[in-house]
Structures are given as C-alpha cells and as structure tokens.
Amino acid sequence: MSIDLILCGASGRLGLEIIKEIENDSSIKLVACVSSKKNQNIGKKISEFTDFSSDTELKSSLEGVLKPDVILDVSSPDFFEEIVKFSKSNNVPLIVASTGHNDEQLNALKELSQSVPIMITPNLSIGINFIKKTFNSLPFSALKNNIQIHETHHKGKIDSPSGTAIELKNLLESKKEELNVSVKSFRDDNSVGIHKIIMNMEDETLEITHTANSRKIFALGAITAIKWIYRQTPGLYNLSNI
C-alpha cells in the first residue's frame, strides 16, 4: 500500500527534486502536482517536460483533485489559502515546507492542527534539525547576549531573511530572555543554502555552520516527513519531532 501525495510547487527546483526521489520510492504515489497558473507547462504530464517517467498532470489548482493521504507544500504563500482549505475540508495531513508566511497564516495552521496533523518545516534538511536539537543542550547562560546568523542563498530566492534563519532566531531567543539575535542575508549566483550561527562567549567564539551541497537533502527530508506525518494524530509538528 502506497501513500497518495499531492505536491504543491511541483515545478520548482525543490519540487522537481522531490519528484525525482519519489520515483525511487514505491511507498509514495504522486497523485497530483500543482504549480502556478503562469507556468507554461500547466496541463502537461510531468514526463512531457522533464526526464522523469511520471504521467501525473501539472495542474494550476486543487479543484477536482481527489482526497490524498498527505499534502506537501513547497510552493509560496500565494497558494496558501487554497491548500489550507483543501486540507481542512478533506481532513488531510499537511506538510508546509514553503516560507514567507505572515502571522495570520501561521495562526491559521495552528488552528487547523487541532483537527489535522500539521508539520511546519521551513527547512527539510536533517542537518538543520540536528542543529536545532543541539541547541536544547547548550549552556545558554554562558553566552553573551548578541548572536549573529548569516544566511546565504541563490539570488532567485524570494524571501529574505530565509525562513530557516527566522526559525533559528526565534528558537535561540526563546532560550534566554536577554538574547538579541541579528540576521544578515546574502545572495549569490548558486548557493543552495548556507546558515552560520556565531555565538560569543567569554574569550571564545562558537560557530556552527550548515551548508546544503544539493537540494537532494531537502527531498530526502521530505520523503521522511511524508512517511511520518501520515501516521500521526492531529497536532502541530516539525521535523525535529521525528
């Protein structure tokens, strides 16, 4: 038995990487792919404009799509309302791996999590989530009050700072009331994602850097998340829960 998946943001860089990994995993079945209405490949099968074998048609909305087992969103906040409405009306677990959402949208996810399993994970990398778990064991009382986060991505990334940097900032500031975490964003031609956390202590500096060498790491994280959220009860989760 396979897990039926709807992938929103299917034609983007990450979306295509996820499709590639799904083709190598028989436990997940891609039943619908959604992309922007402006995409020139709307109405075509994935196999018609990629090297993949999938015959799933690229759609511009969720209208008429049958109920799946899981929805994975790697699109943009522009499509948020339709995705949330579909998840709520069909009682389908939702993984939100897109970024740039406002407080109202995040609150909507929290409300939906009372009846549907919801995972919010701006970064699908296992490494980033390992860092987040590590923060839980650090002696934050020894840190000076200023921490810097430097994030670097390709110049095509829309949101700045990145959702991962914002999530790390919020996590760090929750550990010590006096902490002030600043974020600096950099953009270049081809960085997939680099996050550096610089923490000053008495006469020493601790730096933690995560470098994404390819988007495959995010696709593999997505596969892990899909298989996990499918079996969960309603609640609000992140990748660190796995």
Coordinates of N, CA, C and O in Angstrom, one line a residue, residues 34-149:
V34 N 0.8 20.4 -8.5 CA 0.2 21.7 -8.6 C 1.3 22.8 -8.8 O 2.3 22.7 -8.1
S35 N 1.1 23.8 -9.6 CA 2.1 24.8 -9.8 C 1.3 26.1 -10.1 O 0.1 26.2 -10.2
S36 N 2.1 27.2 -10.3 CA 1.5 28.5 -10.6 C 0.7 28.5 -11.9 O 1.1 27.8 -12.9
K37 N -0.4 29.3 -12.0 CA -1.2 29.4 -13.2 C -0.3 29.9 -14.4 O -0.7 29.7 -15.5
K38 N 0.8 30.6 -14.0 CA 1.6 31.2 -15.1 C 2.5 30.2 -15.7 O 3.2 30.5 -16.7
N39 N 2.6 29.0 -15.1 CA 3.6 28.1 -15.6 C 3.2 27.6 -17.0 O 2.0 27.2 -17.2
Q40 N 4.1 27.6 -18.0 CA 3.8 27.2 -19.3 C 3.5 25.8 -19.5 O 3.0 25.3 -20.6
N41 N 3.8 24.9 -18.5 CA 3.6 23.5 -18.6 C 2.3 23.0 -18.0 O 2.1 21.8 -17.9
I42 N 1.5 23.9 -17.5 CA 0.2 23.5 -17.0 C -0.6 22.7 -18.0 O -0.7 23.1 -19.2
G43 N -1.2 21.6 -17.6 CA -1.9 20.7 -18.5 C -1.1 19.6 -19.1 O -1.6 18.7 -19.7
K44 N 0.2 19.7 -18.9 CA 1.1 18.7 -19.4 C 1.5 17.6 -18.4 O 1.4 17.9 -17.2
K45 N 1.8 16.4 -18.8 CA 2.3 15.4 -17.9 C 3.7 15.8 -17.5 O 4.5 16.3 -18.3
I46 N 4.1 15.4 -16.3 CA 5.5 15.7 -15.8 C 6.5 15.1 -16.8 O 7.5 15.7 -17.0
S47 N 6.2 13.9 -17.3 CA 7.1 13.3 -18.2 C 7.3 14.0 -19.5 O 8.3 13.8 -20.3
E48 N 6.4 15.0 -19.8 CA 6.5 15.7 -21.1 C 7.5 16.9 -21.0 O 8.0 17.3 -22.1
F49 N 7.8 17.3 -19.8 CA 8.8 18.5 -19.8 C 9.9 18.2 -18.8 O 10.7 19.1 -18.5
T50 N 10.1 17.0 -18.4 CA 11.2 16.6 -17.5 C 11.8 15.2 -18.0 O 11.2 14.6 -19.0
D51 N 12.8 14.8 -17.4 CA 13.4 13.4 -17.7 C 12.7 12.3 -16.9 O 13.1 11.2 -16.9
F52 N 11.7 12.7 -16.1 CA 11.1 11.8 -15.2 C 10.0 11.0 -15.9 O 9.5 11.4 -17.0
S53 N 9.6 9.8 -15.4 CA 8.6 9.0 -16.0 C 7.2 9.2 -15.6 O 6.3 8.6 -16.1
S54 N 7.0 10.1 -14.6 CA 5.6 10.4 -14.0 C 4.7 10.9 -15.1 O 4.9 11.8 -15.8
D55 N 3.5 10.2 -15.1 CA 2.4 10.7 -16.0 C 1.4 11.6 -15.3 O 0.3 11.9 -15.9
T56 N 1.8 12.0 -14.1 CA 0.9 13.0 -13.4 C 0.9 14.3 -14.1 O 1.9 14.8 -14.5
E57 N -0.4 14.8 -14.2 CA -0.5 16.1 -15.0 C -0.3 17.3 -14.0 O -0.7 17.3 -12.9
L58 N 0.4 18.3 -14.5 CA 0.6 19.5 -13.8 C -0.6 20.4 -13.8 O -1.1 20.8 -14.9
K59 N -1.2 20.7 -12.6 CA -2.4 21.5 -12.5 C -2.1 22.8 -11.9 O -1.1 23.1 -11.3
S60 N -3.1 23.8 -12.1 CA -2.9 25.1 -11.6 C -3.7 25.3 -10.3 O -3.7 26.4 -9.7
S61 N -4.5 24.3 -9.9 CA -5.3 24.4 -8.7 C -5.6 23.0 -8.2 O -5.3 22.0 -8.8
L62 N -6.2 23.0 -7.0 CA -6.6 21.7 -6.4 C -8.1 21.3 -6.7 O -8.6 20.3 -6.3
E63 N -8.7 22.1 -7.6 CA -10.1 21.9 -8.0 C -10.2 20.5 -8.7 O -9.5 20.2 -9.6
G64 N -11.1 19.7 -8.2 CA -11.3 18.4 -8.8 C -10.4 17.3 -8.4 O -10.5 16.1 -8.8
V65 N -9.4 17.6 -7.6 CA -8.4 16.6 -7.1 C -9.0 15.8 -6.0 O -9.6 16.3 -5.1
L66 N -8.9 14.5 -6.2 CA -9.4 13.5 -5.2 C -8.6 13.6 -3.9 O -7.4 14.0 -3.9
K67 N -9.2 13.2 -2.8 CA -8.6 13.2 -1.5 C -7.3 12.3 -1.4 O -7.4 11.1 -1.8
P68 N -6.2 12.9 -1.1 CA -4.9 12.1 -0.9 C -4.7 11.6 0.5 O -5.6 11.8 1.3
D69 N -3.6 11.1 0.8 CA -3.2 10.8 2.2 C -2.4 11.9 2.8 O -2.5 12.1 4.0
V70 N -1.6 12.6 2.0 CA -0.8 13.7 2.5 C -0.7 14.8 1.5 O -0.7 14.5 0.3
I71 N -0.6 16.1 1.9 CA -0.3 17.2 1.1 C 1.1 17.7 1.5 O 1.3 18.0 2.7
L72 N 2.0 17.9 0.5 CA 3.3 18.6 0.8 C 3.3 19.9 0.0 O 3.2 19.9 -1.2
D73 N 3.5 21.0 0.7 CA 3.6 22.3 0.1 C 5.0 22.9 0.1 O 5.6 23.2 1.1
V74 N 5.6 23.0 -1.1 CA 6.9 23.6 -1.3 C 6.8 24.8 -2.2 O 7.7 25.1 -3.0
S75 N 5.6 25.4 -2.3 CA 5.3 26.5 -3.2 C 5.6 27.8 -2.6 O 6.7 28.1 -2.2
S76 N 4.6 28.7 -2.6 CA 4.8 30.0 -2.0 C 3.5 30.4 -1.2 O 2.5 29.7 -1.4
P77 N 3.6 31.4 -0.3 CA 2.4 31.8 0.4 C 1.2 32.2 -0.4 O 0.0 32.2 0.0
D78 N 1.4 32.5 -1.7 CA 0.3 32.9 -2.6 C -0.7 31.8 -2.8 O -1.9 32.1 -3.0
F79 N -0.3 30.6 -2.6 CA -1.2 29.4 -2.8 C -1.8 28.9 -1.4 O -2.5 27.9 -1.4
F80 N -1.4 29.6 -0.4 CA -1.6 29.1 1.0 C -3.1 28.8 1.3 O -3.5 27.8 1.8
E81 N -4.0 29.8 1.0 CA -5.4 29.7 1.4 C -6.1 28.5 0.8 O -6.8 27.8 1.4
E82 N -5.8 28.2 -0.5 CA -6.4 27.1 -1.2 C -5.9 25.8 -0.6 O -6.7 24.8 -0.4
I83 N -4.6 25.7 -0.3 CA -4.1 24.5 0.3 C -4.7 24.2 1.7 O -5.1 23.1 2.0
V84 N -4.8 25.2 2.5 CA -5.3 25.0 3.9 C -6.8 24.7 3.8 O -7.3 23.8 4.5
K85 N -7.5 25.3 2.9 CA -9.0 25.0 2.7 C -9.1 23.5 2.3 O -10.0 22.8 2.8
F86 N -8.3 23.0 1.4 CA -8.4 21.7 0.9 C -8.0 20.7 2.0 O -8.7 19.7 2.2
S87 N -7.0 21.0 2.8 CA -6.6 20.1 3.9 C -7.7 20.0 4.9 O -8.0 18.9 5.4
K88 N -8.3 21.2 5.2 CA -9.4 21.2 6.2 C -10.6 20.5 5.8 O -11.2 19.6 6.5
S89 N -11.1 20.7 4.6 CA -12.3 20.1 4.1 C -12.2 18.6 3.8 O -13.2 17.9 3.9
N90 N -10.9 18.1 3.6 CA -10.7 16.7 3.3 C -10.0 16.0 4.5 O -9.8 14.8 4.4
N91 N -9.7 16.7 5.5 CA -9.1 16.2 6.7 C -7.8 15.4 6.4 O -7.6 14.3 6.7
V92 N -6.9 16.1 5.6 CA -5.7 15.5 5.1 C -4.5 16.1 5.8 O -4.3 17.4 5.9
P93 N -3.6 15.3 6.3 CA -2.3 15.8 6.9 C -1.6 16.7 5.9 O -1.5 16.4 4.7
L94 N -1.0 17.8 6.4 CA -0.3 18.8 5.6 C 1.1 19.1 6.1 O 1.3 19.3 7.3
I95 N 2.0 19.1 5.2 CA 3.4 19.5 5.5 C 3.6 20.8 4.8 O 3.6 20.9 3.5
V96 N 3.9 21.9 5.5 CA 4.2 23.2 4.9 C 5.7 23.4 5.0 O 6.3 23.7 6.0
A97 N 6.4 23.2 3.9 CA 7.8 23.4 3.8 C 8.2 24.6 2.9 O 9.3 24.8 2.5
S98 N 7.2 25.4 2.7 CA 7.4 26.7 2.0 C 7.7 27.8 3.1 O 7.5 27.5 4.3
T99 N 8.1 29.0 2.7 CA 8.5 30.0 3.6 C 7.8 31.3 3.2 O 7.2 31.5 2.2
G100 N 8.0 32.3 4.1 CA 7.5 33.7 3.9 C 6.1 33.9 4.3 O 5.4 34.9 3.9
H101 N 5.5 33.0 5.2 CA 4.1 33.2 5.7 C 4.0 34.3 6.7 O 5.0 34.5 7.5
N102 N 2.9 35.0 6.7 CA 2.7 36.0 7.8 C 2.1 35.4 9.0 O 1.8 34.2 9.0
D103 N 1.9 36.2 10.0 CA 1.4 35.7 11.3 C 0.0 35.2 11.2 O -0.3 34.2 11.8
E104 N -0.8 35.8 10.4 CA -2.2 35.3 10.2 C -2.2 33.9 9.6 O -3.0 33.1 10.0
Q105 N -1.3 33.7 8.6 CA -1.3 32.4 8.0 C -0.8 31.3 9.0 O -1.3 30.2 9.0
L106 N 0.3 31.7 9.8 CA 0.8 30.7 10.7 C -0.2 30.4 11.8 O -0.3 29.3 12.3
N107 N -1.0 31.4 12.2 CA -2.1 31.2 13.2 C -3.2 30.3 12.6 O -3.7 29.4 13.3
A108 N -3.4 30.4 11.3 CA -4.4 29.5 10.7 C -3.9 28.0 10.7 O -4.7 27.1 10.9
L109 N -2.6 27.8 10.5 CA -2.1 26.5 10.6 C -2.2 25.9 12.0 O -2.5 24.7 12.2
K110 N -1.9 26.8 13.0 CA -2.1 26.3 14.4 C -3.5 25.9 14.7 O -3.8 24.9 15.4
E111 N -4.5 26.7 14.2 CA -5.9 26.4 14.4 C -6.2 25.1 13.7 O -6.9 24.2 14.3
L112 N -5.8 24.9 12.5 CA -6.1 23.7 11.7 C -5.5 22.5 12.4 O -6.0 21.4 12.3
S113 N -4.3 22.6 13.1 CA -3.7 21.5 13.7 C -4.5 20.9 14.8 O -4.2 19.8 15.3
Q114 N -5.6 21.5 15.3 CA -6.4 20.9 16.3 C -7.2 19.8 15.7 O -7.7 18.9 16.5
S115 N -7.4 19.7 14.4 CA -8.2 18.7 13.8 C -7.4 17.9 12.8 O -7.9 16.8 12.3
V116 N -6.2 18.4 12.3 CA -5.5 17.7 11.3 C -4.0 17.7 11.7 O -3.5 18.7 12.2
P117 N -3.2 16.7 11.4 CA -1.8 16.7 11.6 C -1.1 17.7 10.7 O -1.2 17.6 9.5
I118 N -0.4 18.7 11.3 CA 0.2 19.7 10.5 C 1.7 19.8 10.9 O 2.1 19.8 12.0
M119 N 2.6 19.8 9.9 CA 4.0 19.9 10.1 C 4.5 21.2 9.4 O 4.3 21.4 8.2
I120 N 5.1 22.1 10.2 CA 5.7 23.3 9.7 C 7.2 23.1 9.7 O 7.8 23.1 10.8
T121 N 7.8 23.1 8.6 CA 9.3 22.9 8.5 C 9.9 23.7 7.4 O 9.9 23.2 6.2
P122 N 10.3 24.9 7.7 CA 10.9 25.8 6.6 C 12.1 25.2 6.0 O 12.5 25.5 4.9
N123 N 12.8 24.2 6.7 CA 13.9 23.6 6.1 C 13.8 22.1 6.3 O 13.7 21.6 7.5
L124 N 13.8 21.3 5.3 CA 13.6 19.9 5.3 C 14.9 19.1 5.6 O 14.9 17.9 5.6
S125 N 16.0 19.8 5.8 CA 17.3 19.2 6.0 C 17.4 18.5 7.3 O 17.1 19.1 8.4
I126 N 17.9 17.3 7.4 CA 18.1 16.6 8.6 C 19.2 17.3 9.4 O 19.1 17.4 10.7
G127 N 20.2 17.9 8.7 CA 21.3 18.5 9.4 C 20.8 19.8 10.2 O 21.3 20.0 11.3
I128 N 20.0 20.6 9.6 CA 19.5 21.8 10.2 C 18.7 21.4 11.5 O 18.8 22.0 12.6
N129 N 17.9 20.3 11.4 CA 17.1 19.9 12.5 C 18.0 19.2 13.6 O 17.7 19.3 14.8
F130 N 19.1 18.7 13.2 CA 20.1 18.2 14.2 C 20.7 19.4 15.0 O 20.8 19.3 16.2
I131 N 20.9 20.5 14.3 CA 21.4 21.7 15.0 C 20.4 22.2 15.9 O 20.7 22.6 17.1
K132 N 19.1 22.2 15.5 CA 18.1 22.7 16.4 C 18.0 21.9 17.7 O 17.8 22.4 18.8
K133 N 18.1 20.6 17.5 CA 18.1 19.7 18.7 C 19.4 19.9 19.6 O 19.3 19.9 20.8
T134 N 20.5 20.2 19.0 CA 21.7 20.5 19.7 C 21.6 21.8 20.6 O 22.1 21.8 21.7
F135 N 20.8 22.8 20.1 CA 20.6 24.0 20.9 C 19.9 23.7 22.2 O 20.1 24.4 23.2
N136 N 19.2 22.6 22.3 CA 18.5 22.3 23.5 C 19.4 21.9 24.6 O 19.0 21.8 25.8
S137 N 20.7 21.5 24.3 CA 21.6 21.0 25.3 C 22.7 22.0 25.5 O 23.6 21.8 26.4
L138 N 22.8 23.2 24.8 CA 23.8 24.2 25.0 C 23.6 25.0 26.3 O 22.5 25.3 26.7
P139 N 24.7 25.3 27.0 CA 24.6 26.2 28.2 C 24.4 27.6 27.8 O 25.4 28.4 27.8
F140 N 23.2 28.1 27.6 CA 23.0 29.4 27.1 C 23.3 30.5 28.1 O 23.5 31.6 27.7
S141 N 23.4 30.1 29.4 CA 23.7 31.1 30.4 C 25.2 31.6 30.2 O 25.5 32.7 30.6
A142 N 26.0 30.8 29.5 CA 27.4 31.2 29.3 C 27.6 32.1 28.1 O 28.6 32.7 27.9
L143 N 26.5 32.3 27.3 CA 26.6 33.1 26.1 C 26.5 34.6 26.4 O 25.7 34.9 27.3
K144 N 27.2 35.3 25.6 CA 26.9 36.8 25.6 C 25.6 37.0 24.9 O 25.1 36.2 24.2
N145 N 25.1 38.2 25.1 CA 23.7 38.4 24.7 C 23.5 38.7 23.2 O 22.4 38.8 22.7
N146 N 24.6 38.8 22.4 CA 24.4 39.1 21.0 C 24.9 37.8 20.2 O 26.0 37.4 20.3
I147 N 24.0 37.3 19.3 CA 24.3 36.2 18.5 C 24.0 36.7 17.0 O 23.0 37.4 16.8
Q148 N 24.8 36.2 16.1 CA 24.6 36.6 14.7 C 24.3 35.3 13.9 O 24.9 34.3 14.1
I149 N 23.4 35.5 13.0 CA 23.1 34.4 12.0 C 23.3 35.0 10.6 O 22.8 36.0 10.2

